[in-house]
XYZ file of C-alpha atoms in Angstrom:
163
model
C 47.910 213.515 122.310
C 49.215 211.486 125.206
C 46.200 209.225 125.147
C 46.979 208.416 121.452
C 50.507 207.778 122.175
C 49.498 205.558 124.966
C 46.906 203.773 123.125
C 49.421 203.253 120.345
C 52.024 201.779 122.576
C 49.385 199.633 124.214
C 48.426 198.254 120.664
C 52.130 197.664 119.793
C 52.612 195.723 122.828
C 49.436 193.504 122.523
C 50.211 192.865 118.790
C 53.888 191.878 119.808
C 53.011 189.894 122.776
C 50.538 187.799 120.656
C 52.912 187.436 117.884
C 54.297 183.826 117.741
C 57.425 184.715 116.079
C 60.834 185.762 117.795
C 62.698 189.054 116.932
C 64.783 188.756 113.806
C 67.839 186.663 114.505
C 66.674 185.089 117.674
C 67.167 181.339 118.212
C 64.277 179.079 118.240
C 64.209 176.530 121.100
C 62.629 175.780 124.267
C 60.897 179.291 125.344
C 59.664 179.891 128.739
C 55.849 179.954 129.138
C 54.117 183.243 129.349
C 54.180 184.768 132.765
C 56.612 182.043 133.826
C 59.432 183.417 136.252
C 62.732 183.646 134.354
C 64.879 184.634 137.148
C 65.765 187.623 139.104
C 67.406 191.117 137.770
C 69.756 192.977 140.532
C 70.944 196.500 139.782
C 72.889 197.779 142.565
C 73.303 201.240 141.799
C 69.471 201.629 141.903
C 68.966 199.349 144.914
C 66.609 197.242 142.976
C 66.046 193.414 143.020
C 63.115 192.259 140.907
C 61.603 188.941 139.718
C 61.679 188.621 135.849
C 58.748 187.062 134.228
C 58.231 185.973 130.622
C 56.002 188.783 128.700
C 55.974 192.430 128.220
C 52.527 193.459 129.378
C 51.344 195.164 132.699
C 50.711 191.845 134.172
C 54.291 190.973 133.981
C 55.333 194.614 134.890
C 52.977 194.924 137.871
C 54.844 192.091 139.456
C 58.399 193.019 138.700
C 60.416 193.189 135.283
C 59.169 191.628 131.892
C 61.432 189.651 129.486
C 60.613 189.822 126.032
C 59.736 186.539 124.560
C 61.894 185.363 121.727
C 64.895 187.310 123.009
C 68.031 185.650 124.380
C 67.706 184.366 128.040
C 70.160 185.255 130.672
C 73.869 184.290 129.900
C 73.188 183.271 126.164
C 74.547 184.910 123.198
C 72.074 187.278 121.698
C 70.052 190.359 123.076
C 68.154 189.523 126.121
C 65.311 192.430 126.576
C 63.931 193.421 129.771
C 61.383 196.045 130.543
C 59.580 197.349 133.612
C 57.560 200.201 135.174
C 59.124 203.498 135.842
C 56.091 205.196 137.840
C 53.446 202.398 138.487
C 54.439 200.077 141.157
C 56.607 198.312 141.579
C 58.638 201.053 140.041
C 61.774 198.928 139.580
C 63.198 201.495 136.792
C 62.148 204.774 138.735
C 65.639 206.141 138.611
C 66.959 204.448 135.620
C 68.721 207.792 134.387
C 70.994 207.412 137.481
C 72.590 204.244 135.621
C 75.827 205.175 134.089
C 78.409 203.318 131.667
C 80.352 200.872 133.920
C 77.515 200.032 136.140
C 76.607 196.446 136.716
C 73.543 194.636 136.479
C 73.068 190.838 137.609
C 70.828 188.502 136.386
C 70.285 185.214 137.939
C 68.575 182.107 136.531
C 68.543 178.580 137.586
C 71.135 179.358 140.189
C 73.661 180.929 137.833
C 74.238 184.611 138.186
C 75.351 186.482 135.242
C 77.047 190.075 135.470
C 76.387 192.560 132.763
C 78.169 195.794 132.460
C 76.401 198.826 131.121
C 77.963 199.879 127.716
C 75.381 202.782 127.021
C 72.235 204.812 127.866
C 69.941 206.469 125.308
C 66.587 207.790 124.751
C 64.614 206.808 121.769
C 61.307 206.929 120.176
C 58.616 204.973 121.640
C 58.271 202.932 118.560
C 61.970 202.049 118.352
C 61.643 198.412 118.300
C 65.093 198.052 116.616
C 66.206 197.891 120.440
C 65.112 194.340 120.375
C 67.076 193.305 117.509
C 69.507 190.441 118.200
C 73.064 190.856 118.483
C 76.007 188.177 118.181
C 77.348 188.527 121.500
C 75.647 188.268 124.894
C 73.953 191.501 125.760
C 71.174 193.069 127.791
C 68.935 195.752 126.969
C 66.589 197.255 129.412
C 63.930 199.824 128.836
C 61.086 201.776 130.368
C 59.044 204.845 129.539
C 60.345 208.354 129.402
C 60.053 210.879 130.810
C 58.525 209.789 134.052
C 54.547 209.619 133.702
C 54.974 209.647 129.860
C 55.022 207.128 127.264
C 56.392 209.371 124.451
C 59.670 208.028 124.393
C 61.956 205.011 126.183
C 65.119 205.401 128.332
C 67.067 202.465 127.223
C 70.153 200.763 128.896
C 72.483 198.449 126.989
C 75.001 196.035 128.701
C 77.470 193.561 127.823
C 77.832 190.063 129.371
C 81.343 190.230 131.406
C 83.359 187.136 131.924
């Protein structure tokens, strides 16, 4: 059963990564090239600082965090979606379950540092693509596989841009 779930997830990621359209509601405009460095993410409560690369495949996850193409960029209105490994190196989200409402996440791009504050944590099904839906406000959605070592679900953190 685990292989079927992993295979289904891999297929979903491959299809979405190859899809030229942005998630519903995303602004069209200049988008970073696949695998381009978007910036860095710092999660003080986890002691994590990682590079963010454009894309949501193992190529990006094995080098830091991945940015979901077509979603908002740091500091922009809309939903910026980031993902990363929990158990495979570099494991930036190993302890994601320690994050709580009110924790800070900093995303830096082109010298501008943006502070996001966690507003919710939740566990969702592995096919819950609604987490990538765009929002009116500047938000950050960060996710990883859950529980550790399984692709059965996703652990999701939602944060709002703080002024």
